[in-house]
Structures are given as structure tokens and as C-alpha cells.
Short mmCIF file of C-alpha atoms in Angstrom, two decimals:
data_model
loop_
_atom_site.label_atom_id
_atom_site.label_comp_id
_atom_site.label_asym_id
_atom_site.label_seq_id
_atom_site.Cartn_x
_atom_site.Cartn_y
_atom_site.Cartn_z
CA MET U 1 0.56 -0.12 0.22
CA CYS U 2 3.06 1.96 0.02
CA LYS U 3 2.41 2.22 -3.72
CA ARG U 4 -0.62 2.23 -6.05
CA PRO U 5 -2.05 -1.58 -5.61
CA CYS U 6 -3.10 -3.13 -8.88
CA PHE U 7 -5.97 -5.72 -9.30
CA HIS U 8 -3.56 -8.13 -10.96
CA ASP U 9 -0.02 -9.86 -10.45
CA ALA U 10 0.08 -11.19 -13.90
CA TYR U 11 2.46 -9.10 -15.11
CA LEU U 12 5.32 -9.50 -12.17
CA ALA U 13 6.81 -12.41 -14.57
CA ALA U 14 7.94 -9.61 -16.73
CA PHE U 15 10.40 -8.70 -14.67
CA ASN U 16 12.41 -11.56 -14.33
CA ARG U 17 13.37 -11.34 -18.82
CA PRO U 18 16.36 -11.04 -19.51
CA ASN U 19 16.19 -8.15 -21.41
CA VAL U 20 14.53 -6.67 -17.97
CA LYS U 21 16.51 -4.33 -15.33
CA LEU U 22 14.85 -3.51 -12.60
CA LEU U 23 16.03 0.29 -10.77
CA ASP U 24 15.44 1.20 -7.15
CA PRO U 25 15.81 5.08 -6.87
CA ALA U 26 15.58 4.24 -2.88
CA GLY U 27 12.04 5.92 -3.39
CA LYS U 28 14.19 9.65 -5.64
CA GLY U 29 13.62 9.13 -8.56
CA ALA U 30 16.47 9.60 -11.25
CA GLU U 31 18.31 11.68 -10.26
CA ARG U 32 19.10 12.74 -14.17
CA ILE U 33 18.35 12.48 -17.90
CA THR U 34 21.65 13.06 -20.30
CA GLU U 35 22.28 13.19 -23.88
CA SER U 36 22.28 8.90 -23.85
CA GLY U 37 20.70 7.35 -20.75
CA ILE U 38 18.94 7.81 -16.69
CA VAL U 39 21.63 8.47 -14.26
CA VAL U 40 20.36 6.41 -11.15
CA ALA U 41 21.74 6.43 -7.83
CA GLY U 42 24.90 7.70 -9.07
CA VAL U 43 24.99 5.16 -12.08
CA GLU U 44 24.52 6.20 -16.15
CA TYR U 45 22.06 3.35 -17.98
CA PRO U 46 22.32 4.29 -21.38
CA VAL U 47 18.34 4.06 -23.45
CA ASP U 48 17.83 4.09 -27.07
CA CYS U 49 14.29 5.59 -26.49
CA ILE U 50 12.38 7.28 -23.19
CA VAL U 51 8.35 6.86 -22.09
CA TYR U 52 7.11 9.28 -19.76
CA ALA U 53 4.45 6.69 -17.81
CA SER U 54 3.55 10.17 -16.03
CA GLY U 55 0.43 8.81 -15.34
CA PHE U 56 -3.15 11.14 -13.88
CA GLU U 57 -2.64 14.39 -11.64
CA VAL U 58 -3.43 13.08 -8.31
CA GLY U 59 -2.55 14.69 -4.50
CA THR U 60 -2.71 18.31 -6.56
CA THR U 61 -5.36 21.11 -5.32
CA LEU U 62 -9.03 21.26 -7.30
CA LYS U 63 -8.03 24.68 -8.72
CA SER U 64 -4.70 23.29 -10.64
CA ARG U 65 -7.22 20.05 -11.61
CA LEU U 66 -10.11 21.67 -13.09
CA GLY U 67 -8.42 26.01 -13.89
CA PHE U 68 -10.89 27.58 -12.29
CA GLU U 69 -10.63 28.71 -8.26
CA ILE U 70 -14.54 27.08 -6.87
CA HIS U 71 -15.89 30.09 -4.29
CA GLY U 72 -18.18 29.66 -1.13
CA ARG U 73 -19.22 32.43 1.17
CA GLY U 74 -17.61 35.49 1.53
CA GLY U 75 -15.44 34.85 -1.84
CA LEU U 76 -14.03 32.27 0.29
CA GLY U 77 -11.68 29.96 -2.13
CA LEU U 78 -11.79 26.15 -1.98
CA ALA U 79 -8.45 25.60 -2.82
CA GLU U 80 -6.70 28.33 -1.03
CA THR U 81 -8.34 26.97 2.11
CA TRP U 82 -7.45 23.80 2.19
CA MET U 83 -4.07 24.45 1.39
CA GLU U 84 -3.96 27.01 4.66
CA GLN U 85 -5.97 25.08 6.89
CA GLY U 86 -6.80 21.49 5.65
CA ALA U 87 -9.05 20.01 3.99
CA SER U 88 -12.96 19.68 6.15
CA THR U 89 -16.10 18.87 4.85
CA LEU U 90 -18.82 16.17 5.26
CA HIS U 91 -18.33 12.38 4.42
CA GLY U 92 -15.57 13.81 1.12
CA ILE U 93 -18.95 14.86 -0.40
CA THR U 94 -19.71 18.33 1.46
CA ALA U 95 -18.74 21.92 2.99
CA SER U 96 -18.90 23.90 5.34
CA ARG U 97 -19.49 28.24 3.98
CA PHE U 98 -19.90 26.04 0.41
CA PRO U 99 -23.26 25.44 0.48
CA ASN U 100 -25.22 23.72 -2.24
CA MET U 101 -22.01 21.63 -3.12
CA VAL U 102 -21.57 17.65 -4.04
CA LEU U 103 -17.34 16.60 -4.96
CA PHE U 104 -16.64 13.38 -5.33
CA ASN U 105 -13.21 13.12 -4.63
CA MET U 106 -10.71 10.98 -2.21
CA THR U 107 -10.25 13.93 0.08
CA GLN U 108 -12.04 12.17 2.85
CA GLY U 109 -13.82 10.38 1.91
CA GLY U 110 -13.41 6.67 0.12
CA PHE U 111 -10.92 5.21 -1.10
CA ALA U 112 -10.87 1.57 -3.76
CA ILE U 113 -9.08 -0.13 -6.21
CA ASN U 114 -11.28 -0.18 -8.18
CA PHE U 115 -12.63 3.53 -8.48
CA VAL U 116 -14.98 3.45 -10.97
CA HIS U 117 -17.86 1.59 -7.99
CA MET U 118 -16.20 4.01 -5.65
CA LEU U 119 -17.75 6.69 -8.82
CA TRP U 120 -20.92 5.10 -9.59
CA GLU U 121 -21.38 5.20 -5.37
CA LEU U 122 -20.72 8.95 -4.90
CA ALA U 123 -22.44 10.37 -7.91
CA GLU U 124 -25.89 7.89 -6.70
CA HIS U 125 -25.28 10.01 -3.18
CA GLY U 126 -25.06 13.23 -5.20
CA ALA U 127 -28.32 12.57 -7.23
CA TRP U 128 -30.06 11.26 -3.69
CA LEU U 129 -28.43 15.04 -2.49
CA ILE U 130 -30.22 16.74 -5.13
CA SER U 131 -33.40 14.87 -5.70
CA ARG U 132 -34.54 15.54 -1.85
CA CYS U 133 -33.67 19.56 -1.93
CA LEU U 134 -36.01 19.83 -5.21
CA GLU U 135 -38.26 17.08 -3.55
CA GLU U 136 -38.77 19.10 -0.63
CA GLY U 137 -38.45 22.65 -1.86
CA ILE U 138 -34.16 23.22 -0.06
CA GLU U 139 -33.23 25.81 -0.88
CA GLN U 140 -29.25 25.62 0.95
CA ILE U 141 -27.86 22.41 2.24
CA GLU U 142 -24.32 23.56 4.64
CA PRO U 143 -22.74 20.95 6.80
CA SER U 144 -22.24 22.21 9.78
CA PRO U 145 -18.56 22.34 11.32
CA GLU U 146 -19.61 20.10 13.97
CA ALA U 147 -21.02 17.43 12.14
CA GLU U 148 -17.23 18.20 9.53
CA GLU U 149 -15.19 17.57 12.84
CA ALA U 150 -16.59 14.84 14.10
CA TRP U 151 -16.40 13.23 10.70
CA PHE U 152 -12.79 13.83 10.82
CA GLN U 153 -12.03 12.48 14.37
CA ARG U 154 -14.40 9.16 12.70
CA LEU U 155 -11.19 8.81 9.37
CA LEU U 156 -8.07 9.85 12.19
CA GLY U 157 -10.09 6.51 14.51
CA ASN U 158 -9.85 4.76 11.54
CA LEU U 159 -5.89 5.14 11.00
CA GLY U 160 -5.05 2.70 13.25
CA SER U 161 -1.38 1.76 13.00
CA GLN U 162 -1.80 3.94 9.47
CA ALA U 163 0.47 7.37 11.10
CA MET U 164 3.69 4.93 11.75
CA PHE U 165 3.09 2.89 8.45
CA LEU U 166 2.26 6.21 5.51
CA ALA U 167 5.05 8.16 7.65
CA GLU U 168 7.89 4.59 6.76
CA CYS U 169 6.98 4.49 3.15
CA THR U 170 8.64 5.81 0.10
CA PRO U 171 7.60 9.67 -0.06
CA SER U 172 4.46 10.29 -2.26
CA TYR U 173 1.61 11.84 -2.92
CA LEU U 174 -0.30 9.04 -0.64
CA ASN U 175 1.62 9.99 2.90
CA GLY U 176 2.08 13.83 1.68
CA GLU U 177 6.04 12.97 -0.21
CA GLY U 178 6.93 11.93 3.23
CA THR U 179 5.52 14.86 5.99
CA ARG U 180 1.62 12.79 6.27
CA SER U 181 2.29 11.97 9.37
CA ALA U 182 3.80 14.69 10.72
CA ASP U 183 1.92 17.63 9.46
CA LEU U 184 -1.69 17.83 11.27
CA LYS U 185 -3.26 19.89 8.28
CA VAL U 186 -1.63 17.36 5.41
CA LEU U 187 -2.97 14.38 7.59
CA ARG U 188 -7.12 16.64 7.14
CA GLY U 189 -6.94 14.89 3.29
CA ILE U 190 -6.78 11.42 3.92
CA PRO U 191 -9.62 9.34 2.83
CA TYR U 192 -11.05 6.55 4.66
CA PHE U 193 -9.08 3.99 5.60
CA GLY U 194 -12.47 1.83 6.55
CA ARG U 195 -12.72 -0.84 4.14
CA THR U 196 -15.07 0.04 0.66
CA MET U 197 -17.99 -0.76 1.66
CA GLU U 198 -17.75 -0.08 5.40
CA TYR U 199 -17.98 4.03 4.03
CA ILE U 200 -20.30 2.74 1.35
CA GLN U 201 -22.82 1.88 3.47
CA PHE U 202 -22.82 4.43 5.31
CA LEU U 203 -23.60 6.86 2.70
CA ARG U 204 -26.43 4.53 2.71
CA ASP U 205 -27.52 4.55 6.35
CA TRP U 206 -27.19 8.50 6.54
CA ARG U 207 -29.69 9.00 3.38
CA MET U 208 -31.62 5.45 4.86
CA ALA U 209 -31.88 8.66 8.21
CA GLY U 210 -34.21 11.04 6.00
CA ASP U 211 -33.12 14.12 8.18
CA PHE U 212 -29.68 15.11 6.88
CA PRO U 213 -27.43 14.29 9.34
CA GLY U 214 -24.94 16.64 10.80
CA MET U 215 -26.47 19.57 7.40
CA GLN U 216 -27.63 22.32 8.58
CA VAL U 217 -30.88 22.94 5.70
CA LYS U 218 -32.82 25.90 4.92
CA ARG U 219 -35.57 25.90 3.03
CA GLY U 220 -37.86 27.84 0.50
CA PRO U 221 -41.23 30.18 1.93
CA LYS U 222 -43.16 27.22 0.43
CA SER U 223 -42.42 24.81 2.33
CA ALA U 224 -40.85 25.98 5.50
#
């Protein structure tokens, strides 16, 4: 879990082929690229071609990924607030001072190797929130700061020995480049480290309660 886990290990046999060489950069990456190769741990390895498999942008701010800032009550910027104070949400989906905003991300939310499954569950949750507001004439929903803090404490409760485990991992986005266990602000960005289905069931039970637990609800004049 120090790195993103894969669905299966069938690819591992490829590492044993005579024309494959694995390099250990000790978590620091390649030192530099030269005209003829890659330098790792002081040794240059000649290559004919370099493929940069950089993947997707992960662990950056929403502003960076969206290309714009989200502003809440009083002109508050979401990315700026989270950078300065750390993330604060209810279930990783809604945030105080940002009414009617629904987020789909892993920050304080569910973590699943099959991310499409998690997106499906989050879409159902978001659709439920919107439909209930329309049905009941609700103009505004927003979690209370107290509910957000209670959710963060629940996240910490599920962290358990993960804090020490993550601190010992090589630096990556999963442990805030090695700072996650020491920096409370960074720690606030952890996902739900319990079981995936446990988190999903938690959302389902929350919807079944029917009264928006932990939410500040403002109804329109006709429904009040």
C-alpha cells in the first residue's frame, strides 16, 4: 500500500525477462537525464528511448485540476482554504461555507482500488441529495463545522497504525511526500481508511436516516 496497488500480479513475470532491468532509486526518482541515458544512484544506464508514463494528476489541489477556483460564502476560495487550513468536509462530499456544493474525490472520502465503483456510489449519493432538495423545496444544504470535525475524528479513528505505516513509506502523494504523519494540515486530507464497503454502507445509512444528519438545511418559503 506504499504505492498504488494493482488488480493482479500477472505482470510480475515480465520483470524476470533477461532484457528487463529494474532500477531502485530509493524513493528519490532518477537523478537526471543525459544525452545517452538515465542516471540513478550515480550510475548511468544507456537507453534508446524514454517513455514518460506520468499517469494522471493526483494529489494536487482542485484548482489545479479544474483550472479555476471554487468560491464559497464571503468569496472564500476552496483550494486556498484547504491549503492554509487543511481539508474540512462531511463524508468528503460536502463542505461548510460552500453551500450546495457536491464533491467527488478521495479527500476525506472513500478509497477504492476500483475507482469506477466508488464514482458510481458517489454519483448515487449526489443524485439523492439533489433530488431530495428539489422534492422538499430545500434551497440550501451545508454541513455544520461540528459535523465536519466529528467526521474527521472518525477518519482518524480508522487511521490506526496507518499513520506510522505511511510515515515509513517512500515519499509519494499517498503520504504527502513523507509529511503526512507529522503535519495535521496534511493529515486532514486522508481518505476513509476503513473498508470500502463500510464507507459505502455508511453513506447508504445516512441517506436512509432521511433528515440530513449533520447538515444545516434551509428550506424555501413554500416548504417552510
